């Protein structure tokens, strides 16, 4: 099942890219394996999948040792500062940095690990109260500036979650807002490359608006069961 799903998602991405004149090789497909066991990760890996996304530090820790090290882990969930010590040694990318305090903590741990942690800033582009992320430009530039001065952290892009709505225009607006913010920051001398946006329900819109990293769970692994 995972194999067919992955192939379908890859085909849909390639088809969409062709339509809008983008190169599918520039798109990173992150298979969001949260709530699914390491067996599912291994199955996807055997189909050539390299990038995986997790939401919870504990779950990443549990799966990490069962999966070969040539897999790249992306931490995409809200990260509490006191959990960063579990995530930094394991994640290649942390998509959800939303405070200076968290960035500072990541640097502390990355120094001990002798690594440069790649991060994205999570931006709140919708009104939904349940969504995390930065809103204030001053805060965004402050963290971006901090990253620029520290060799143990590398700011590579921005991440957002669109509102859960059938209203396509609202979703598109949230994605285009992220793209504009990236352009604006790059105009101020930052060098952001990645736009992490688009999930199962909205990744085609996200591709149209410039996404470079898609975070897709349900379309690959199936509907999640949170009760187990
Ligand atoms: C769960 C999750 C996803 C994947 O969502 P699907 O709708 O299952 O594709 C993407 N991004 C974040 C931040 C998530 O928490």
PDB file of C-alpha atoms and ligand atoms in Angstrom:
ATOM      1  CA  UNK A   1       0.000   0.000   0.000  1.00  0.00           C
ATOM      2  CA  UNK A   2       2.755   2.457   0.975  1.00  0.00           C
ATOM      3  CA  UNK A   3       4.564   1.725  -2.275  1.00  0.00           C
ATOM      4  CA  UNK A   4       1.506   2.476  -4.438  1.00  0.00           C
ATOM      5  CA  UNK A   5       0.750   5.582  -2.400  1.00  0.00           C
ATOM      6  CA  UNK A   6       4.282   6.896  -2.685  1.00  0.00           C
ATOM      7  CA  UNK A   7       4.343   6.315  -6.416  1.00  0.00           C
ATOM      8  CA  UNK A   8       1.014   8.078  -6.819  1.00  0.00           C
ATOM      9  CA  UNK A   9       2.136  11.092  -4.789  1.00  0.00           C
ATOM     10  CA  UNK A  10       5.414  11.281  -6.729  1.00  0.00           C
ATOM     11  CA  UNK A  11       3.499  11.110 -10.009  1.00  0.00           C
ATOM     12  CA  UNK A  12       1.128  13.857  -8.887  1.00  0.00           C
ATOM     13  CA  UNK A  13       4.036  16.088  -7.908  1.00  0.00           C
ATOM     14  CA  UNK A  14       5.798  15.458 -11.224  1.00  0.00           C
ATOM     15  CA  UNK A  15       2.619  16.105 -13.184  1.00  0.00           C
ATOM     16  CA  UNK A  16       1.907  19.344 -11.337  1.00  0.00           C
ATOM     17  CA  UNK A  17       5.496  20.528 -11.789  1.00  0.00           C
ATOM     18  CA  UNK A  18       5.318  19.834 -15.496  1.00  0.00           C
ATOM     19  CA  UNK A  19       2.132  21.884 -15.742  1.00  0.00           C
ATOM     20  CA  UNK A  20       3.558  24.917 -13.999  1.00  0.00           C
ATOM     21  CA  UNK A  21       7.080  24.729 -15.393  1.00  0.00           C
ATOM     22  CA  UNK A  22       8.898  23.700 -12.242  1.00  0.00           C
ATOM     23  CA  UNK A  23      11.599  21.072 -11.904  1.00  0.00           C
ATOM     24  CA  UNK A  24      10.418  18.176  -9.697  1.00  0.00           C
ATOM     25  CA  UNK A  25      14.063  17.565  -8.721  1.00  0.00           C
ATOM     26  CA  UNK A  26      13.903  20.810  -6.708  1.00  0.00           C
ATOM     27  CA  UNK A  27      11.103  19.486  -4.532  1.00  0.00           C
ATOM     28  CA  UNK A  28      11.803  17.529  -1.360  1.00  0.00           C
ATOM     29  CA  UNK A  29       8.997  15.142  -0.497  1.00  0.00           C
ATOM     30  CA  UNK A  30       8.923  14.610   3.253  1.00  0.00           C
ATOM     31  CA  UNK A  31       6.954  11.512   4.254  1.00  0.00           C
ATOM     32  CA  UNK A  32       5.312  12.409   7.562  1.00  0.00           C
ATOM     33  CA  UNK A  33       5.436   9.183   9.551  1.00  0.00           C
ATOM     34  CA  UNK A  34       4.010  10.454  12.860  1.00  0.00           C
ATOM     35  CA  UNK A  35       1.821   7.867  14.649  1.00  0.00           C
ATOM     36  CA  UNK A  36       3.158   5.156  12.306  1.00  0.00           C
ATOM     37  CA  UNK A  37       5.767   2.652  13.514  1.00  0.00           C
ATOM     38  CA  UNK A  38       9.324   2.323  12.269  1.00  0.00           C
ATOM     39  CA  UNK A  39       8.192  -0.614  10.094  1.00  0.00           C
ATOM     40  CA  UNK A  40       6.264   1.840   7.939  1.00  0.00           C
ATOM     41  CA  UNK A  41       9.317   4.062   7.688  1.00  0.00           C
ATOM     42  CA  UNK A  42      11.421   1.084   6.582  1.00  0.00           C
ATOM     43  CA  UNK A  43       8.825   0.118   4.008  1.00  0.00           C
ATOM     44  CA  UNK A  44       8.810   3.609   2.521  1.00  0.00           C
ATOM     45  CA  UNK A  45      12.602   3.648   2.652  1.00  0.00           C
ATOM     46  CA  UNK A  46      12.748   0.436   0.636  1.00  0.00           C
ATOM     47  CA  UNK A  47      10.815   2.324  -2.060  1.00  0.00           C
ATOM     48  CA  UNK A  48      13.550   4.949  -2.212  1.00  0.00           C
ATOM     49  CA  UNK A  49      12.064   7.459   0.242  1.00  0.00           C
ATOM     50  CA  UNK A  50      14.832   9.400   2.041  1.00  0.00           C
ATOM     51  CA  UNK A  51      13.122  12.197   3.967  1.00  0.00           C
ATOM     52  CA  UNK A  52      10.794  11.612   6.904  1.00  0.00           C
ATOM     53  CA  UNK A  53       8.883  13.992   9.159  1.00  0.00           C
ATOM     54  CA  UNK A  54       8.010  13.634  12.829  1.00  0.00           C
ATOM     55  CA  UNK A  55       6.000  15.831  15.170  1.00  0.00           C
ATOM     56  CA  UNK A  56       6.943  14.638  18.612  1.00  0.00           C
ATOM     57  CA  UNK A  57      10.410  14.377  20.143  1.00  0.00           C
ATOM     58  CA  UNK A  58       9.600  11.127  21.937  1.00  0.00           C
ATOM     59  CA  UNK A  59       8.410   9.458  18.766  1.00  0.00           C
ATOM     60  CA  UNK A  60      11.502  10.527  16.852  1.00  0.00           C
ATOM     61  CA  UNK A  61      13.698   9.075  19.606  1.00  0.00           C
ATOM     62  CA  UNK A  62      11.780   5.791  19.527  1.00  0.00           C
ATOM     63  CA  UNK A  63      12.031   5.309  15.769  1.00  0.00           C
ATOM     64  CA  UNK A  64      15.472   6.737  15.182  1.00  0.00           C
ATOM     65  CA  UNK A  65      17.563   3.718  16.199  1.00  0.00           C
ATOM     66  CA  UNK A  66      15.524   1.286  14.113  1.00  0.00           C
ATOM     67  CA  UNK A  67      16.059   3.162  10.882  1.00  0.00           C
ATOM     68  CA  UNK A  68      19.301   3.267   8.840  1.00  0.00           C
ATOM     69  CA  UNK A  69      21.293   6.448   9.262  1.00  0.00           C
ATOM     70  CA  UNK A  70      21.155   7.515   5.632  1.00  0.00           C
ATOM     71  CA  UNK A  71      17.569   8.654   6.214  1.00  0.00           C
ATOM     72  CA  UNK A  72      17.017  12.383   6.835  1.00  0.00           C
ATOM     73  CA  UNK A  73      14.693  13.288   9.682  1.00  0.00           C
ATOM     74  CA  UNK A  74      12.707  16.508   9.635  1.00  0.00           C
ATOM     75  CA  UNK A  75      11.236  17.700  12.899  1.00  0.00           C
ATOM     76  CA  UNK A  76       8.012  19.489  11.975  1.00  0.00           C
ATOM     77  CA  UNK A  77       6.006  19.681  15.218  1.00  0.00           C
ATOM     78  CA  UNK A  78       5.942  22.337  17.902  1.00  0.00           C
ATOM     79  CA  UNK A  79       9.195  22.035  19.842  1.00  0.00           C
ATOM     80  CA  UNK A  80       9.443  22.891  23.514  1.00  0.00           C
ATOM     81  CA  UNK A  81      12.838  24.286  24.449  1.00  0.00           C
ATOM     82  CA  UNK A  82      13.465  21.521  26.982  1.00  0.00           C
ATOM     83  CA  UNK A  83      12.923  18.853  24.305  1.00  0.00           C
ATOM     84  CA  UNK A  84      15.479  20.288  21.871  1.00  0.00           C
ATOM     85  CA  UNK A  85      18.182  18.040  23.344  1.00  0.00           C
ATOM     86  CA  UNK A  86      16.373  14.985  21.963  1.00  0.00           C
ATOM     87  CA  UNK A  87      15.814  16.468  18.537  1.00  0.00           C
ATOM     88  CA  UNK A  88      19.076  18.225  17.629  1.00  0.00           C
ATOM     89  CA  UNK A  89      21.206  15.046  17.643  1.00  0.00           C
ATOM     90  CA  UNK A  90      18.720  13.293  15.350  1.00  0.00           C
ATOM     91  CA  UNK A  91      17.078  15.768  12.997  1.00  0.00           C
ATOM     92  CA  UNK A  92      18.732  17.114   9.872  1.00  0.00           C
ATOM     93  CA  UNK A  93      16.121  19.894   9.720  1.00  0.00           C
ATOM     94  CA  UNK A  94      13.970  21.503  12.407  1.00  0.00           C
ATOM     95  CA  UNK A  95      11.077  23.236  10.639  1.00  0.00           C
ATOM     96  CA  UNK A  96       9.329  24.689  13.650  1.00  0.00           C
ATOM     97  CA  UNK A  97      11.607  27.258  15.278  1.00  0.00           C
ATOM     98  CA  UNK A  98       9.370  30.038  16.564  1.00  0.00           C
ATOM     99  CA  UNK A  99      11.270  31.773  19.376  1.00  0.00           C
ATOM    100  CA  UNK A 100      14.747  33.213  19.871  1.00  0.00           C
ATOM    101  CA  UNK A 101      14.996  31.201  23.068  1.00  0.00           C
ATOM    102  CA  UNK A 102      14.539  27.961  21.128  1.00  0.00           C
ATOM    103  CA  UNK A 103      17.144  29.029  18.549  1.00  0.00           C
ATOM    104  CA  UNK A 104      19.583  29.789  21.381  1.00  0.00           C
ATOM    105  CA  UNK A 105      18.980  26.407  22.971  1.00  0.00           C
ATOM    106  CA  UNK A 106      19.485  24.670  19.600  1.00  0.00           C
ATOM    107  CA  UNK A 107      22.849  26.435  19.234  1.00  0.00           C
ATOM    108  CA  UNK A 108      23.934  25.279  22.704  1.00  0.00           C
ATOM    109  CA  UNK A 109      23.171  21.662  21.923  1.00  0.00           C
ATOM    110  CA  UNK A 110      24.514  21.815  18.362  1.00  0.00           C
ATOM    111  CA  UNK A 111      27.822  23.142  19.728  1.00  0.00           C
ATOM    112  CA  UNK A 112      28.166  20.082  21.940  1.00  0.00           C
ATOM    113  CA  UNK A 113      27.295  17.857  18.986  1.00  0.00           C
ATOM    114  CA  UNK A 114      29.755  19.693  16.792  1.00  0.00           C
ATOM    115  CA  UNK A 115      27.090  20.238  14.154  1.00  0.00           C
ATOM    116  CA  UNK A 116      25.394  23.038  12.330  1.00  0.00           C
ATOM    117  CA  UNK A 117      21.660  22.548  12.794  1.00  0.00           C
ATOM    118  CA  UNK A 118      19.565  23.417   9.758  1.00  0.00           C
ATOM    119  CA  UNK A 119      16.353  25.136  10.745  1.00  0.00           C
ATOM    120  CA  UNK A 120      13.326  26.849   9.287  1.00  0.00           C
ATOM    121  CA  UNK A 121      11.250  29.501  10.997  1.00  0.00           C
ATOM    122  CA  UNK A 122       7.606  28.604  11.492  1.00  0.00           C
ATOM    123  CA  UNK A 123       5.413  31.476  10.406  1.00  0.00           C
ATOM    124  CA  UNK A 124       1.770  31.874  11.360  1.00  0.00           C
ATOM    125  CA  UNK A 125      -0.012  32.773   8.144  1.00  0.00           C
ATOM    126  CA  UNK A 126      -3.568  32.035   9.224  1.00  0.00           C
ATOM    127  CA  UNK A 127      -5.900  33.264  11.920  1.00  0.00           C
ATOM    128  CA  UNK A 128      -6.378  29.863  13.489  1.00  0.00           C
ATOM    129  CA  UNK A 129      -5.653  30.010  17.203  1.00  0.00           C
ATOM    130  CA  UNK A 130      -4.394  26.431  17.244  1.00  0.00           C
ATOM    131  CA  UNK A 131      -1.514  27.206  14.908  1.00  0.00           C
ATOM    132  CA  UNK A 132       1.936  28.081  16.205  1.00  0.00           C
ATOM    133  CA  UNK A 133       4.414  30.383  14.594  1.00  0.00           C
ATOM    134  CA  UNK A 134       5.889  33.835  14.333  1.00  0.00           C
ATOM    135  CA  UNK A 135       3.858  36.820  13.186  1.00  0.00           C
ATOM    136  CA  UNK A 136       5.931  39.864  14.056  1.00  0.00           C
ATOM    137  CA  UNK A 137       8.563  40.860  11.457  1.00  0.00           C
ATOM    138  CA  UNK A 138      10.829  42.297  14.102  1.00  0.00           C
ATOM    139  CA  UNK A 139      10.951  38.924  15.872  1.00  0.00           C
ATOM    140  CA  UNK A 140      11.521  37.102  12.588  1.00  0.00           C
ATOM    141  CA  UNK A 141      14.456  39.334  11.658  1.00  0.00           C
ATOM    142  CA  UNK A 142      15.874  39.094  15.149  1.00  0.00           C
ATOM    143  CA  UNK A 143      16.049  35.295  14.978  1.00  0.00           C
ATOM    144  CA  UNK A 144      17.302  35.360  11.375  1.00  0.00           C
ATOM    145  CA  UNK A 145      20.056  37.769  12.452  1.00  0.00           C
ATOM    146  CA  UNK A 146      20.967  35.544  15.385  1.00  0.00           C
ATOM    147  CA  UNK A 147      21.304  32.552  13.042  1.00  0.00           C
ATOM    148  CA  UNK A 148      23.509  34.511  10.669  1.00  0.00           C
ATOM    149  CA  UNK A 149      26.032  35.149  13.437  1.00  0.00           C
ATOM    150  CA  UNK A 150      26.179  31.583  14.700  1.00  0.00           C
ATOM    151  CA  UNK A 151      27.964  28.803  12.898  1.00  0.00           C
ATOM    152  CA  UNK A 152      26.090  26.090  14.781  1.00  0.00           C
ATOM    153  CA  UNK A 153      22.727  27.023  13.302  1.00  0.00           C
ATOM    154  CA  UNK A 154      21.793  27.587   9.679  1.00  0.00           C
ATOM    155  CA  UNK A 155      18.531  29.213   8.693  1.00  0.00           C
ATOM    156  CA  UNK A 156      17.522  27.620   5.389  1.00  0.00           C
ATOM    157  CA  UNK A 157      13.911  28.672   4.978  1.00  0.00           C
ATOM    158  CA  UNK A 158      10.388  29.260   6.241  1.00  0.00           C
ATOM    159  CA  UNK A 159       7.572  26.889   7.134  1.00  0.00           C
ATOM    160  CA  UNK A 160       3.844  27.363   7.496  1.00  0.00           C
ATOM    161  CA  UNK A 161       0.585  25.507   7.836  1.00  0.00           C
ATOM    162  CA  UNK A 162      -2.343  26.757   5.808  1.00  0.00           C
ATOM    163  CA  UNK A 163      -5.740  27.043   7.517  1.00  0.00           C
ATOM    164  CA  UNK A 164      -7.908  23.928   7.462  1.00  0.00           C
ATOM    165  CA  UNK A 165     -10.571  25.149   5.097  1.00  0.00           C
ATOM    166  CA  UNK A 166     -12.069  24.285   1.757  1.00  0.00           C
ATOM    167  CA  UNK A 167     -11.629  27.911   0.757  1.00  0.00           C
ATOM    168  CA  UNK A 168      -8.871  27.658  -1.812  1.00  0.00           C
ATOM    169  CA  UNK A 169      -8.189  31.391  -1.850  1.00  0.00           C
ATOM    170  CA  UNK A 170      -7.469  31.459   1.880  1.00  0.00           C
ATOM    171  CA  UNK A 171      -5.065  28.547   1.545  1.00  0.00           C
ATOM    172  CA  UNK A 172      -3.322  30.132  -1.427  1.00  0.00           C
ATOM    173  CA  UNK A 173      -3.033  33.432   0.412  1.00  0.00           C
ATOM    174  CA  UNK A 174      -1.324  31.763   3.318  1.00  0.00           C
ATOM    175  CA  UNK A 175       1.236  30.133   0.982  1.00  0.00           C
ATOM    176  CA  UNK A 176       1.871  33.263  -1.060  1.00  0.00           C
ATOM    177  CA  UNK A 177       2.363  35.230   2.153  1.00  0.00           C
ATOM    178  CA  UNK A 178       5.190  32.851   3.077  1.00  0.00           C
ATOM    179  CA  UNK A 179       6.804  33.221  -0.342  1.00  0.00           C
ATOM    180  CA  UNK A 180       6.633  37.017  -0.163  1.00  0.00           C
ATOM    181  CA  UNK A 181       8.167  36.999   3.299  1.00  0.00           C
ATOM    182  CA  UNK A 182      11.040  34.858   2.040  1.00  0.00           C
ATOM    183  CA  UNK A 183      11.668  37.243  -0.859  1.00  0.00           C
ATOM    184  CA  UNK A 184      11.565  40.183   1.503  1.00  0.00           C
ATOM    185  CA  UNK A 185      14.085  38.619   3.885  1.00  0.00           C
ATOM    186  CA  UNK A 186      16.370  37.699   1.009  1.00  0.00           C
ATOM    187  CA  UNK A 187      16.133  41.305  -0.129  1.00  0.00           C
ATOM    188  CA  UNK A 188      17.511  42.247   3.291  1.00  0.00           C
ATOM    189  CA  UNK A 189      20.564  40.042   2.873  1.00  0.00           C
ATOM    190  CA  UNK A 190      19.391  36.719   4.248  1.00  0.00           C
ATOM    191  CA  UNK A 191      19.810  33.642   2.118  1.00  0.00           C
ATOM    192  CA  UNK A 192      16.704  31.533   2.486  1.00  0.00           C
ATOM    193  CA  UNK A 193      16.140  28.748   0.018  1.00  0.00           C
ATOM    194  CA  UNK A 194      13.341  26.572   1.314  1.00  0.00           C
ATOM    195  CA  UNK A 195       9.596  27.037   1.579  1.00  0.00           C
ATOM    196  CA  UNK A 196       8.144  24.185   3.632  1.00  0.00           C
ATOM    197  CA  UNK A 197       4.435  24.247   2.882  1.00  0.00           C
ATOM    198  CA  UNK A 198       1.783  21.902   1.565  1.00  0.00           C
ATOM    199  CA  UNK A 199       0.287  18.756   3.077  1.00  0.00           C
ATOM    200  CA  UNK A 200      -1.954  15.975   1.738  1.00  0.00           C
ATOM    201  CA  UNK A 201      -4.916  18.254   1.109  1.00  0.00           C
ATOM    202  CA  UNK A 202      -3.165  21.284  -0.327  1.00  0.00           C
ATOM    203  CA  UNK A 203       0.243  20.347  -1.768  1.00  0.00           C
ATOM    204  CA  UNK A 204      -0.684  21.167  -5.364  1.00  0.00           C
ATOM    205  CA  UNK A 205      -1.593  24.707  -4.398  1.00  0.00           C
ATOM    206  CA  UNK A 206       1.621  24.899  -2.404  1.00  0.00           C
ATOM    207  CA  UNK A 207       3.627  23.862  -5.475  1.00  0.00           C
ATOM    208  CA  UNK A 208       1.945  26.603  -7.476  1.00  0.00           C
ATOM    209  CA  UNK A 209       2.969  29.108  -4.808  1.00  0.00           C
ATOM    210  CA  UNK A 210       6.597  28.010  -4.754  1.00  0.00           C
ATOM    211  CA  UNK A 211       6.889  25.237  -2.148  1.00  0.00           C
ATOM    212  CA  UNK A 212      10.248  23.426  -2.111  1.00  0.00           C
ATOM    213  CA  UNK A 213       9.455  21.034   0.741  1.00  0.00           C
ATOM    214  CA  UNK A 214       6.156  19.160   0.931  1.00  0.00           C
ATOM    215  CA  UNK A 215       5.144  17.490   4.203  1.00  0.00           C
ATOM    216  CA  UNK A 216       2.822  14.645   3.295  1.00  0.00           C
ATOM    217  CA  UNK A 217       1.513  12.018   5.713  1.00  0.00           C
ATOM    218  CA  UNK A 218      -1.994  10.741   5.028  1.00  0.00           C
ATOM    219  CA  UNK A 219      -1.596  10.315   1.257  1.00  0.00           C
ATOM    220  CA  UNK A 220       1.425   8.063   1.866  1.00  0.00           C
ATOM    221  CA  UNK A 221       0.742   6.169   5.093  1.00  0.00           C
ATOM    222  CA  UNK A 222      -3.053   6.365   5.302  1.00  0.00           C
ATOM    223  CA  UNK A 223      -5.385   7.924   7.851  1.00  0.00           C
ATOM    224  CA  UNK A 224      -3.785   8.324  11.265  1.00  0.00           C
ATOM    225  CA  UNK A 225      -5.159   6.718  14.395  1.00  0.00           C
ATOM    226  CA  UNK A 226      -4.250   8.891  17.380  1.00  0.00           C
ATOM    227  CA  UNK A 227      -5.807   6.619  20.008  1.00  0.00           C
ATOM    228  CA  UNK A 228      -3.190   3.858  19.892  1.00  0.00           C
TER     229      UNK A 228
HETATM  230  C1  LIG B   1       0.758  15.901  10.304  1.00  0.00           C
HETATM  231  C2  LIG B   1       1.444  17.027   9.663  1.00  0.00           C
HETATM  232  C3  LIG B   1       1.631  17.058   8.276  1.00  0.00           C
HETATM  233  C4  LIG B   1       1.071  15.993   7.321  1.00  0.00           C
HETATM  234  O1  LIG B   1      -0.305  16.108   7.213  1.00  0.00           O
HETATM  235  P1  LIG B   1      -1.153  15.225   6.180  1.00  0.00           P
HETATM  236  O2  LIG B   1      -2.419  15.974   6.033  1.00  0.00           O
HETATM  237  O3  LIG B   1      -1.336  13.887   6.829  1.00  0.00           O
HETATM  238  O4  LIG B   1      -0.400  15.115   4.920  1.00  0.00           O
HETATM  239  C5  LIG B   1       2.333  18.129   7.736  1.00  0.00           C
HETATM  240  N1  LIG B   1       2.828  19.106   8.514  1.00  0.00           N
HETATM  241  C6  LIG B   1       2.676  19.108   9.853  1.00  0.00           C
HETATM  242  C7  LIG B   1       3.253  20.228  10.644  1.00  0.00           C
HETATM  243  C8  LIG B   1       1.973  18.082  10.461  1.00  0.00           C
HETATM  244  O5  LIG B   1       1.803  18.116  11.776  1.00  0.00           O
END
